Each structure stands twice: as C-alpha cells, then as structure tokens.
PDB file of C-alpha atoms in Angstrom:
ATOM      1  CA  MET Q   1       0.000   0.000   0.000  1.00 52.00           C
ATOM      2  CA  SER Q   2       1.510   3.334  -1.076  1.00 53.00           C
ATOM      3  CA  PRO Q   3       1.926   6.106   1.515  1.00 55.00           C
ATOM      4  CA  VAL Q   4      -0.595   8.926   1.633  1.00 49.00           C
ATOM      5  CA  PRO Q   5       0.687  11.853  -0.467  1.00 50.00           C
ATOM      6  CA  ALA Q   6       1.217  15.189   1.256  1.00 50.00           C
ATOM      7  CA  LEU Q   7       2.183  18.694   0.195  1.00 49.00           C
ATOM      8  CA  CYS Q   8       5.894  19.457   0.310  1.00 48.00           C
ATOM      9  CA  PRO Q   9       6.254  23.259   0.766  1.00 50.00           C
ATOM     10  CA  LEU Q  10       9.424  25.092  -0.153  1.00 48.00           C
ATOM     11  CA  PRO Q  11      11.357  26.737   2.690  1.00 50.00           C
ATOM     12  CA  ILE Q  12      10.812  30.102   0.959  1.00 49.00           C
ATOM     13  CA  PRO Q  13       7.552  30.025  -0.994  1.00 51.00           C
ATOM     14  CA  CYS Q  14       7.822  31.133  -4.578  1.00 52.00           C
ATOM     15  CA  PRO Q  15       4.617  32.007  -6.458  1.00 53.00           C
ATOM     16  CA  SER Q  16       5.889  30.416  -9.680  1.00 53.00           C
ATOM     17  CA  LEU Q  17       6.588  26.992  -8.104  1.00 51.00           C
ATOM     18  CA  PRO Q  18       3.535  24.763  -7.543  1.00 54.00           C
ATOM     19  CA  ARG Q  19       3.289  22.584  -4.471  1.00 54.00           C
ATOM     20  CA  VAL Q  20       3.404  18.988  -5.725  1.00 52.00           C
ATOM     21  CA  PRO Q  21       2.576  15.794  -3.828  1.00 54.00           C
ATOM     22  CA  CYS Q  22       5.450  13.823  -2.414  1.00 52.00           C
ATOM     23  CA  PRO Q  23       5.866  11.107   0.223  1.00 53.00           C
ATOM     24  CA  SER Q  24       5.212  12.381   3.715  1.00 53.00           C
ATOM     25  CA  SER Q  25       8.575  11.087   4.907  1.00 54.00           C
ATOM     26  CA  CYS Q  26      10.768  12.014   1.980  1.00 53.00           C
ATOM     27  CA  PRO Q  27      14.411  11.691   3.168  1.00 53.00           C
ATOM     28  CA  VAL Q  28      15.897  13.296   0.089  1.00 52.00           C
ATOM     29  CA  SER Q  29      16.458  17.018  -0.055  1.00 53.00           C
ATOM     30  CA  PRO Q  30      15.631  18.472  -2.444  1.00 56.00           C
ATOM     31  CA  CYS Q  31      12.670  16.225  -3.050  1.00 57.00           C
ATOM     32  CA  PRO Q  32      13.108  14.226  -6.304  1.00 56.00           C
ATOM     33  CA  SER Q  33       9.394  14.431  -7.015  1.00 57.00           C
ATOM     34  CA  LEU Q  34       9.502  18.221  -7.103  1.00 55.00           C
ATOM     35  CA  PRO Q  35      10.053  19.513 -10.643  1.00 59.00           C
ATOM     36  CA  ARG Q  36      12.854  21.991 -11.140  1.00 62.00           C
ATOM     37  CA  VAL Q  37      11.206  25.187 -12.231  1.00 56.00           C
ATOM     38  CA  PRO Q  38      13.496  28.148 -12.941  1.00 62.00           C
ATOM     39  CA  LEU Q  39      13.052  31.049 -10.584  1.00 57.00           C
ATOM     40  CA  PRO Q  40      11.744  34.183 -12.234  1.00 60.00           C
ATOM     41  CA  ILE Q  41      14.308  36.937 -12.781  1.00 63.00           C
ATOM     42  CA  PRO Q  42      13.081  40.093 -11.056  1.00 60.00           C
ATOM     43  CA  ALA Q  43      12.470  42.984 -13.381  1.00 62.00           C
ATOM     44  CA  PRO Q  44      14.598  46.086 -12.900  1.00 64.00           C
ATOM     45  CA  CYS Q  45      13.096  48.733 -10.680  1.00 57.00           C
ATOM     46  CA  PRO Q  46      11.245  51.259 -12.870  1.00 60.00           C
ATOM     47  CA  LEU Q  47      12.008  54.116 -10.472  1.00 57.00           C
ATOM     48  CA  PRO Q  48      15.055  56.240 -11.351  1.00 58.00           C
ATOM     49  CA  ARG Q  49      18.030  55.780  -9.114  1.00 60.00           C
ATOM     50  CA  CYS Q  50      18.684  58.796  -6.915  1.00 54.00           C
ATOM     51  CA  PRO Q  51      22.079  60.314  -7.788  1.00 60.00           C
ATOM     52  CA  GLU Q  52      24.609  61.028  -5.108  1.00 66.00           C
ATOM     53  CA  PRO Q  53      24.438  64.655  -3.963  1.00 67.00           C
ATOM     54  CA  VAL Q  54      27.107  66.749  -5.648  1.00 73.00           C
ATOM     55  CA  PRO Q  55      28.663  69.560  -3.591  1.00 76.00           C
ATOM     56  CA  SER Q  56      27.494  72.907  -4.926  1.00 77.00           C
ATOM     57  CA  GLN Q  57      30.193  74.909  -3.167  1.00 83.00           C
ATOM     58  CA  ALA Q  58      33.232  74.496  -0.958  1.00 85.00           C
ATOM     59  CA  ALA Q  59      34.595  77.324   1.166  1.00 85.00           C
ATOM     60  CA  TRP Q  60      37.061  77.909   3.974  1.00 86.00           C
ATOM     61  CA  CYS Q  61      35.685  79.462   7.139  1.00 86.00           C
ATOM     62  CA  VAL Q  62      38.743  81.059   8.727  1.00 84.00           C
ATOM     63  CA  LEU Q  63      37.969  81.746  12.381  1.00 83.00           C
ATOM     64  CA  PRO Q  64      40.291  83.059  15.109  1.00 81.00           C
ATOM     65  CA  SER Q  65      40.783  79.650  16.706  1.00 83.00           C
ATOM     66  CA  ARG Q  66      40.209  77.176  13.883  1.00 88.00           C
ATOM     67  CA  VAL Q  67      39.709  76.729  10.164  1.00 91.00           C
ATOM     68  CA  LEU Q  68      36.761  74.734   8.853  1.00 92.00           C
ATOM     69  CA  LEU Q  69      36.007  73.375   5.395  1.00 92.00           C
ATOM     70  CA  VAL Q  70      32.339  73.993   4.595  1.00 91.00           C
ATOM     71  CA  LEU Q  71      30.588  71.977   1.883  1.00 89.00           C
ATOM     72  CA  THR Q  72      27.083  72.691   0.629  1.00 88.00           C
ATOM     73  CA  SER Q  73      24.965  70.161  -1.254  1.00 85.00           C
ATOM     74  CA  GLN Q  74      21.416  68.817  -1.244  1.00 82.00           C
ATOM     75  CA  LYS Q  75      22.419  66.823   1.830  1.00 82.00           C
ATOM     76  CA  GLY Q  76      22.721  70.097   3.707  1.00 88.00           C
ATOM     77  CA  ILE Q  77      25.613  72.052   5.171  1.00 91.00           C
ATOM     78  CA  GLN Q  78      28.606  69.976   6.235  1.00 92.00           C
ATOM     79  CA  MET Q  79      31.544  71.357   8.202  1.00 93.00           C
ATOM     80  CA  TYR Q  80      34.833  69.491   8.356  1.00 94.00           C
ATOM     81  CA  GLU Q  81      38.143  70.066  10.036  1.00 93.00           C
ATOM     82  CA  ALA Q  82      40.647  71.766   7.751  1.00 90.00           C
ATOM     83  CA  ASP Q  83      42.174  68.471   6.575  1.00 89.00           C
ATOM     84  CA  GLY Q  84      38.757  66.940   5.890  1.00 87.00           C
ATOM     85  CA  SER Q  85      39.323  64.083   8.338  1.00 89.00           C
ATOM     86  CA  VAL Q  86      36.543  64.829  10.849  1.00 93.00           C
ATOM     87  CA  LEU Q  87      32.950  65.844  10.220  1.00 94.00           C
ATOM     88  CA  VAL Q  88      32.356  68.557  12.810  1.00 94.00           C
ATOM     89  CA  TYR Q  89      28.756  69.471  12.034  1.00 94.00           C
ATOM     90  CA  TRP Q  90      25.978  68.577   9.641  1.00 92.00           C
ATOM     91  CA  HIS Q  91      22.968  70.844   9.223  1.00 91.00           C
ATOM     92  CA  ALA Q  92      20.174  69.201   7.237  1.00 87.00           C
ATOM     93  CA  LEU Q  93      17.723  71.619   5.651  1.00 77.00           C
ATOM     94  CA  ASP Q  94      14.052  71.480   6.537  1.00 66.00           C
ATOM     95  CA  VAL Q  95      12.384  70.242   3.352  1.00 55.00           C
ATOM     96  CA  ALA Q  96       8.848  70.070   4.750  1.00 49.00           C
ATOM     97  CA  GLU Q  97       7.806  73.140   2.768  1.00 46.00           C
ATOM     98  CA  HIS Q  98       9.845  72.396  -0.352  1.00 49.00           C
ATOM     99  CA  PRO Q  99      10.399  69.257  -2.445  1.00 50.00           C
ATOM    100  CA  PRO Q 100      13.710  67.588  -1.535  1.00 48.00           C
ATOM    101  CA  GLY Q 101      15.115  68.301  -4.988  1.00 49.00           C
ATOM    102  CA  ASN Q 102      14.491  72.039  -4.611  1.00 53.00           C
ATOM    103  CA  ALA Q 103      15.891  72.620  -1.116  1.00 56.00           C
ATOM    104  CA  ALA Q 104      19.624  73.141  -0.977  1.00 62.00           C
ATOM    105  CA  PRO Q 105      22.165  75.404   0.689  1.00 63.00           C
ATOM    106  CA  ARG Q 106      23.904  77.856  -1.621  1.00 68.00           C
ATOM    107  CA  GLY Q 107      26.854  80.010  -0.734  1.00 70.00           C
ATOM    108  CA  ALA Q 108      29.130  79.848   2.295  1.00 73.00           C
ATOM    109  CA  ALA Q 109      31.643  82.198   3.872  1.00 72.00           C
ATOM    110  CA  GLY Q 110      33.313  82.864   7.172  1.00 67.00           C
ATOM    111  CA  SER Q 111      35.560  85.323   8.934  1.00 62.00           C
ATOM    112  CA  ASP Q 112      35.846  86.668  12.461  1.00 59.00           C
ATOM    113  CA  PRO Q 113      33.375  85.928  13.962  1.00 58.00           C
ATOM    114  CA  PRO Q 114      30.634  84.584  11.658  1.00 70.00           C
ATOM    115  CA  CYS Q 115      30.346  81.492   9.545  1.00 87.00           C
ATOM    116  CA  ALA Q 116      27.300  81.782   7.314  1.00 89.00           C
ATOM    117  CA  ALA Q 117      25.579  79.789   4.587  1.00 91.00           C
ATOM    118  CA  GLY Q 118      22.658  80.671   2.348  1.00 90.00           C
ATOM    119  CA  THR Q 119      19.700  78.587   1.280  1.00 88.00           C
ATOM    120  CA  SER Q 120      17.692  78.165  -1.893  1.00 87.00           C
ATOM    121  CA  SER Q 121      14.625  79.629  -0.171  1.00 87.00           C
ATOM    122  CA  GLY Q 122      16.324  82.944   0.715  1.00 90.00           C
ATOM    123  CA  PRO Q 123      17.345  82.938   4.412  1.00 92.00           C
ATOM    124  CA  VAL Q 124      20.995  83.138   5.431  1.00 93.00           C
ATOM    125  CA  LEU Q 125      21.996  80.919   8.365  1.00 92.00           C
ATOM    126  CA  VAL Q 126      24.657  82.182  10.771  1.00 92.00           C
ATOM    127  CA  PHE Q 127      26.477  79.589  12.873  1.00 92.00           C
ATOM    128  CA  ASP Q 128      28.103  79.926  16.270  1.00 90.00           C
ATOM    129  CA  ILE Q 129      31.260  77.801  16.226  1.00 89.00           C
ATOM    130  CA  PRO Q 130      33.191  76.999  19.428  1.00 90.00           C
ATOM    131  CA  PRO Q 131      37.016  77.117  19.542  1.00 88.00           C
ATOM    132  CA  LYS Q 132      37.021  73.321  19.558  1.00 88.00           C
ATOM    133  CA  GLY Q 133      34.552  70.487  19.558  1.00 90.00           C
ATOM    134  CA  THR Q 134      31.324  69.873  17.682  1.00 91.00           C
ATOM    135  CA  ASN Q 135      28.849  72.040  19.589  1.00 93.00           C
ATOM    136  CA  VAL Q 136      27.954  74.133  16.527  1.00 92.00           C
ATOM    137  CA  THR Q 137      24.611  75.940  16.675  1.00 92.00           C
ATOM    138  CA  VAL Q 138      22.563  78.223  14.435  1.00 92.00           C
ATOM    139  CA  SER Q 139      22.756  81.601  16.151  1.00 91.00           C
ATOM    140  CA  GLU Q 140      20.808  83.786  13.707  1.00 91.00           C
ATOM    141  CA  VAL Q 141      18.700  83.582  10.561  1.00 93.00           C
ATOM    142  CA  LEU Q 142      18.965  86.623   8.279  1.00 93.00           C
ATOM    143  CA  GLU Q 143      15.857  87.141   6.174  1.00 92.00           C
ATOM    144  CA  GLN Q 144      16.034  89.923   3.600  1.00 92.00           C
ATOM    145  CA  HIS Q 145      16.216  87.989   0.333  1.00 94.00           C
ATOM    146  CA  GLY Q 146      13.191  86.957  -1.682  1.00 90.00           C
ATOM    147  CA  ALA Q 147      15.112  84.656  -4.017  1.00 92.00           C
ATOM    148  CA  ALA Q 148      17.630  81.845  -3.721  1.00 91.00           C
ATOM    149  CA  ILE Q 149      21.022  82.776  -2.306  1.00 92.00           C
ATOM    150  CA  THR Q 150      23.825  82.437  -4.842  1.00 93.00           C
ATOM    151  CA  ASP Q 151      26.941  83.515  -2.949  1.00 93.00           C
ATOM    152  CA  ILE Q 152      28.185  84.980   0.341  1.00 92.00           C
ATOM    153  CA  ALA Q 153      31.417  86.802   1.155  1.00 91.00           C
ATOM    154  CA  ALA Q 154      32.829  87.994   4.474  1.00 88.00           C
ATOM    155  CA  GLU Q 155      35.564  90.400   5.489  1.00 85.00           C
ATOM    156  CA  GLN Q 156      37.242  91.413   8.716  1.00 73.00           C
ATOM    157  CA  GLY Q 157      37.709  95.181   8.781  1.00 64.00           C
ATOM    158  CA  ARG Q 158      40.816  96.939   9.983  1.00 54.00           C
ATOM    159  CA  ASP Q 159      38.847  98.487  12.845  1.00 52.00           C
ATOM    160  CA  GLY Q 160      37.777  95.039  14.034  1.00 46.00           C
ATOM    161  CA  ALA Q 161      34.241  95.301  12.677  1.00 54.00           C
ATOM    162  CA  GLY Q 162      33.275  92.532  10.309  1.00 64.00           C
ATOM    163  CA  GLY Q 163      31.197  92.662   7.175  1.00 87.00           C
ATOM    164  CA  LEU Q 164      29.097  90.128   5.312  1.00 91.00           C
ATOM    165  CA  VAL Q 165      27.488  90.420   1.882  1.00 94.00           C
ATOM    166  CA  SER Q 166      24.929  88.039   0.405  1.00 94.00           C
ATOM    167  CA  ALA Q 167      23.615  87.847  -3.172  1.00 95.00           C
ATOM    168  CA  ASP Q 168      20.637  86.122  -4.749  1.00 94.00           C
ATOM    169  CA  ASP Q 169      19.185  84.907  -8.043  1.00 94.00           C
ATOM    170  CA  ALA Q 170      17.291  88.147  -8.636  1.00 94.00           C
ATOM    171  CA  GLY Q 171      20.441  90.275  -8.430  1.00 95.00           C
ATOM    172  CA  SER Q 172      19.774  91.709  -4.980  1.00 96.00           C
ATOM    173  CA  LEU Q 173      22.662  92.326  -2.559  1.00 96.00           C
ATOM    174  CA  CYS Q 174      22.510  92.686   1.226  1.00 96.00           C
ATOM    175  CA  VAL Q 175      25.395  94.018   3.306  1.00 94.00           C
ATOM    176  CA  TRP Q 176      25.408  93.064   6.985  1.00 93.00           C
ATOM    177  CA  SER Q 177      27.347  94.342   9.960  1.00 88.00           C
ATOM    178  CA  THR Q 178      28.739  91.445  11.988  1.00 82.00           C
ATOM    179  CA  GLY Q 179      29.320  93.009  15.376  1.00 74.00           C
ATOM    180  CA  GLU Q 180      27.614  91.751  18.512  1.00 75.00           C
ATOM    181  CA  GLU Q 181      24.376  91.646  16.531  1.00 81.00           C
ATOM    182  CA  PHE Q 182      23.836  91.279  12.815  1.00 88.00           C
ATOM    183  CA  ARG Q 183      22.442  94.443  11.309  1.00 91.00           C
ATOM    184  CA  LEU Q 184      21.444  95.229   7.736  1.00 94.00           C
ATOM    185  CA  VAL Q 185      23.721  98.055   6.585  1.00 93.00           C
ATOM    186  CA  SER Q 186      22.604  98.489   2.978  1.00 94.00           C
ATOM    187  CA  LYS Q 187      20.626  96.701   0.314  1.00 95.00           C
ATOM    188  CA  VAL Q 188      20.984  96.823  -3.459  1.00 95.00           C
ATOM    189  CA  PRO Q 189      17.590  96.132  -5.064  1.00 94.00           C
ATOM    190  CA  ALA Q 190      17.082  93.322  -7.540  1.00 92.00           C
ATOM    191  CA  CYS Q 191      18.043  94.162 -11.109  1.00 90.00           C
ATOM    192  CA  GLY Q 192      16.495  91.171 -12.874  1.00 87.00           C
ATOM    193  CA  CYS Q 193      19.892  89.592 -13.574  1.00 94.00           C
ATOM    194  CA  THR Q 194      21.406  86.948 -11.315  1.00 95.00           C
ATOM    195  CA  CYS Q 195      24.332  88.017  -9.163  1.00 96.00           C
ATOM    196  CA  SER Q 196      26.408  84.849  -9.317  1.00 94.00           C
ATOM    197  CA  SER Q 197      29.425  85.796  -7.192  1.00 94.00           C
ATOM    198  CA  VAL Q 198      30.465  88.440  -4.666  1.00 95.00           C
ATOM    199  CA  ALA Q 199      33.632  89.554  -2.883  1.00 94.00           C
ATOM    200  CA  LEU Q 200      34.458  92.210  -0.268  1.00 93.00           C
ATOM    201  CA  TRP Q 201      37.445  94.534  -0.381  1.00 92.00           C
ATOM    202  CA  HIS Q 202      37.962  97.317   2.179  1.00 90.00           C
ATOM    203  CA  GLY Q 203      34.329  98.341   2.301  1.00 89.00           C
ATOM    204  CA  THR Q 204      33.714  97.771  -1.406  1.00 93.00           C
ATOM    205  CA  VAL Q 205      31.477  95.013  -2.770  1.00 95.00           C
ATOM    206  CA  ALA Q 206      32.568  93.402  -6.049  1.00 96.00           C
ATOM    207  CA  ALA Q 207      29.662  91.591  -7.699  1.00 97.00           C
ATOM    208  CA  GLY Q 208      29.668  89.428 -10.831  1.00 97.00           C
ATOM    209  CA  PHE Q 209      26.451  89.059 -12.821  1.00 97.00           C
ATOM    210  CA  GLY Q 210      24.941  86.711 -15.360  1.00 95.00           C
ATOM    211  CA  ASN Q 211      25.222  89.324 -18.113  1.00 95.00           C
ATOM    212  CA  GLY Q 212      29.029  89.372 -17.788  1.00 96.00           C
ATOM    213  CA  GLN Q 213      29.258  92.624 -15.843  1.00 96.00           C
ATOM    214  CA  ILE Q 214      31.310  93.305 -12.723  1.00 97.00           C
ATOM    215  CA  ARG Q 215      29.834  96.033 -10.551  1.00 97.00           C
ATOM    216  CA  LEU Q 216      31.473  97.706  -7.577  1.00 96.00           C
ATOM    217  CA  TYR Q 217      29.249  99.024  -4.805  1.00 96.00           C
ATOM    218  CA  GLU Q 218      29.978 100.989  -1.682  1.00 93.00           C
ATOM    219  CA  ALA Q 219      29.163  98.608   1.157  1.00 92.00           C
ATOM    220  CA  ALA Q 220      27.991 101.280   3.595  1.00 91.00           C
ATOM    221  CA  SER Q 221      25.450 102.886   1.264  1.00 93.00           C
ATOM    222  CA  GLY Q 222      24.885 100.404  -1.565  1.00 94.00           C
ATOM    223  CA  ARG Q 223      25.804 103.082  -4.112  1.00 94.00           C
ATOM    224  CA  LEU Q 224      27.191 101.930  -7.470  1.00 95.00           C
ATOM    225  CA  ARG Q 225      30.783 103.147  -7.806  1.00 93.00           C
ATOM    226  CA  ALA Q 226      32.011 101.416 -10.978  1.00 93.00           C
ATOM    227  CA  GLN Q 227      30.833  99.019 -13.653  1.00 94.00           C
ATOM    228  CA  VAL Q 228      32.835  96.939 -16.129  1.00 95.00           C
ATOM    229  CA  ASN Q 229      31.605  94.856 -19.066  1.00 95.00           C
ATOM    230  CA  ALA Q 230      34.077  92.163 -18.152  1.00 95.00           C
ATOM    231  CA  HIS Q 231      32.843  89.087 -20.000  1.00 95.00           C
ATOM    232  CA  ALA Q 232      30.632  88.092 -22.896  1.00 94.00           C
ATOM    233  CA  ARG Q 233      28.767  85.449 -20.911  1.00 95.00           C
ATOM    234  CA  TRP Q 234      27.741  84.427 -17.395  1.00 95.00           C
ATOM    235  CA  ILE Q 235      30.348  85.085 -14.695  1.00 96.00           C
ATOM    236  CA  ASN Q 236      30.901  81.908 -12.706  1.00 93.00           C
ATOM    237  CA  ALA Q 237      33.236  83.086  -9.961  1.00 92.00           C
ATOM    238  CA  LEU Q 238      35.123  85.995  -8.452  1.00 94.00           C
ATOM    239  CA  ASP Q 239      38.132  85.802  -6.174  1.00 92.00           C
ATOM    240  CA  LEU Q 240      39.945  88.688  -4.561  1.00 92.00           C
ATOM    241  CA  ALA Q 241      43.362  89.132  -2.963  1.00 91.00           C
ATOM    242  CA  PRO Q 242      42.720  91.634  -0.135  1.00 89.00           C
ATOM    243  CA  GLU Q 243      46.368  92.658   0.266  1.00 90.00           C
ATOM    244  CA  THR Q 244      46.895  93.666  -3.366  1.00 92.00           C
ATOM    245  CA  GLY Q 245      43.350  94.460  -4.488  1.00 93.00           C
ATOM    246  CA  LYS Q 246      43.633  92.111  -7.455  1.00 95.00           C
ATOM    247  CA  LEU Q 247      40.327  90.632  -8.575  1.00 96.00           C
ATOM    248  CA  LEU Q 248      40.056  87.460 -10.641  1.00 96.00           C
ATOM    249  CA  SER Q 249      36.946  86.708 -12.686  1.00 96.00           C
ATOM    250  CA  GLY Q 250      36.056  83.540 -14.583  1.00 95.00           C
ATOM    251  CA  ALA Q 251      33.100  83.156 -16.916  1.00 95.00           C
ATOM    252  CA  GLU Q 252      31.377  80.845 -19.370  1.00 95.00           C
ATOM    253  CA  ASP Q 253      33.085  82.616 -22.266  1.00 93.00           C
ATOM    254  CA  SER Q 254      36.152  80.514 -21.272  1.00 92.00           C
ATOM    255  CA  PHE Q 255      38.207  83.564 -20.255  1.00 94.00           C
ATOM    256  CA  VAL Q 256      39.784  84.401 -16.919  1.00 95.00           C
ATOM    257  CA  HIS Q 257      40.560  88.079 -16.304  1.00 96.00           C
ATOM    258  CA  ILE Q 258      42.656  89.726 -13.615  1.00 95.00           C
ATOM    259  CA  TRP Q 259      41.716  93.234 -12.523  1.00 96.00           C
ATOM    260  CA  LYS Q 260      43.305  95.725 -10.155  1.00 95.00           C
ATOM    261  CA  LEU Q 261      41.098  97.607  -7.712  1.00 95.00           C
ATOM    262  CA  SER Q 262      42.337 100.830  -6.176  1.00 92.00           C
ATOM    263  CA  ARG Q 263      40.972 103.911  -4.466  1.00 90.00           C
ATOM    264  CA  ASN Q 264      41.874 107.392  -5.672  1.00 88.00           C
ATOM    265  CA  PRO Q 265      43.155 109.288  -2.608  1.00 87.00           C
ATOM    266  CA  ASP Q 266      42.071 112.660  -4.016  1.00 87.00           C
ATOM    267  CA  THR Q 267      38.513 111.855  -5.080  1.00 86.00           C
ATOM    268  CA  ASP Q 268      37.925 108.663  -3.044  1.00 83.00           C
ATOM    269  CA  ASP Q 269      36.647 107.027  -6.226  1.00 88.00           C
ATOM    270  CA  ILE Q 270      37.036 103.297  -6.843  1.00 88.00           C
ATOM    271  CA  GLU Q 271      39.154 102.654  -9.928  1.00 89.00           C
ATOM    272  CA  VAL Q 272      39.360  99.435 -11.916  1.00 90.00           C
ATOM    273  CA  SER Q 273      42.205  98.601 -14.275  1.00 90.00           C
ATOM    274  CA  TRP Q 274      42.664  95.514 -16.409  1.00 90.00           C
ATOM    275  CA  VAL Q 275      45.837  93.517 -15.694  1.00 88.00           C
ATOM    276  CA  ARG Q 276      45.808  90.440 -17.886  1.00 87.00           C
ATOM    277  CA  ARG Q 277      43.680  87.786 -19.535  1.00 82.00           C
ATOM    278  CA  SER Q 278      44.030  84.031 -19.660  1.00 78.00           C
ATOM    279  CA  CYS Q 279      42.219  81.633 -21.975  1.00 67.00           C
ATOM    280  CA  PRO Q 280      42.484  77.884 -22.681  1.00 62.00           C
TER     281      PRO Q 280
END
C-alpha cells in the first residue's frame, strides 16, 4: 500500500513553483518528485536611481581659533576640520515646505566671527562655532532675500568690525554688519539679472552678474561706484586678494581676467584697471 501523499512546501515560498505531492517522509532534499522550475528573474526597478548629492560649493571658514572646510549640497551644510578628516557638524535643511530636490544650501563664507551659509529659499543661516569640539549651533537667521542665495562673502575690517554680503538669483545684494548683533547696513535692489558671485574689499562690494558685468558698490550705502563689461557670458566666480586688491573673474566665455582695484586718494573714487587675460 503506497503512503498517503502530502504537500511538500518550499522553505521560501515562490509564487511560480507549484506545491506537488510527495511522500510524507521524503528523506531526500531536495525532493526528487519536485520539478525543477526556474526562478523568475526580477524585473529592474522602474524608479530612477537617486544620484549622489554633488557639492554645490566648498569654502574655507577662517575663524580666530580654527579653520573649517564647509561643503554645501542637497544633503545640507557639512563642516569638516581643515584636513577633511573629521565631520564637525551637519545641518540638514528642513524640506517640509519644499520638495527635496528644490531645497539646498547655496553660498558659504566665514571670517571673524561669523560662519554663514545661504539657502535656496532665501534665508541666510549664521552659525556659532566653538574654539574646539562639535557644539555648533545656528545663532541667527537673516531674512532679507526673496530669491535663492547664490553667494556669500565675508571680510574682517581693519577696525575690528566685520562685514558680510549676500547675493541672490534676482540680483539683490545685502550688506550686513557682523558686530555683537547682525544688522542690515545696505541693500541693493534686484536688477532682474542673477548676481552669481560676490567679494568684499575694504568696504567695497565686487559683484559678478549673469550678463558678464562686474559692478562695484559701496558697502555702507549700496551706491554703485564702478561698472565693467568684463565678459561676454555668465560670470561663474570671483576671487579677490585683499592685500593687493587684485580681482580674478572667470566666466562661461572661457576667459579668466585679472583686474586691479584701487581707491583714488584725491577723489575717493574706486578705480578698476585691467591687468591680464588668460584663456584655454
């Protein structure tokens, strides 16, 4: 008399493999009465793979007691020790009001005392950084911009008073005093053209714009002091040597220009002279 057939389940059930009868006390594993059915190959996930966040800017925050490397990306604001070995602080942006792909920090700068970073929604975050350790906190939020922040620059004045300038996508500039309390000193209204990069030099704001112009403003009043049609296309970056007053500009027209900023002692006007040009 043959044994009563029973169902032999797989250890991990697979919907494409039927349960077939086999002897109730089958000593062989795998069961010889179970047909070998190929497992289905899972289809690739139709959802796009999320790319790794790419840093949008890297800047040195030079403070009296330490130097930090600040990186901004869609992950947030990350602060590292100068050699990049230790992550000191990570500030993730609040994306509750914005889609994750649209919320990102933009622009970072630091001097004595502030370290600041802008956001794509307009506010500028100011961080309080201790001489050592990781107890970094957001001390102030500066809200004067109605568009995404593009760049921030800071300067320590000779009289000990600091200065901070922030720029946005609409071309607006805000100059802040960085004493015991942050105070708005002057504001340049939006001009309809993105201000892509800013620098500070002895109370003068150098601003690069998407139309290729470099404009020099008086930080205390926001008054336009000089304007140069420097490039044929969008200016990507400005860098300034505070000791010599030399200003470097790079743009999408593939040219890099070096300019010399100076102040006329008789008229107190800001003068700009071209030094040299470099191209690939």
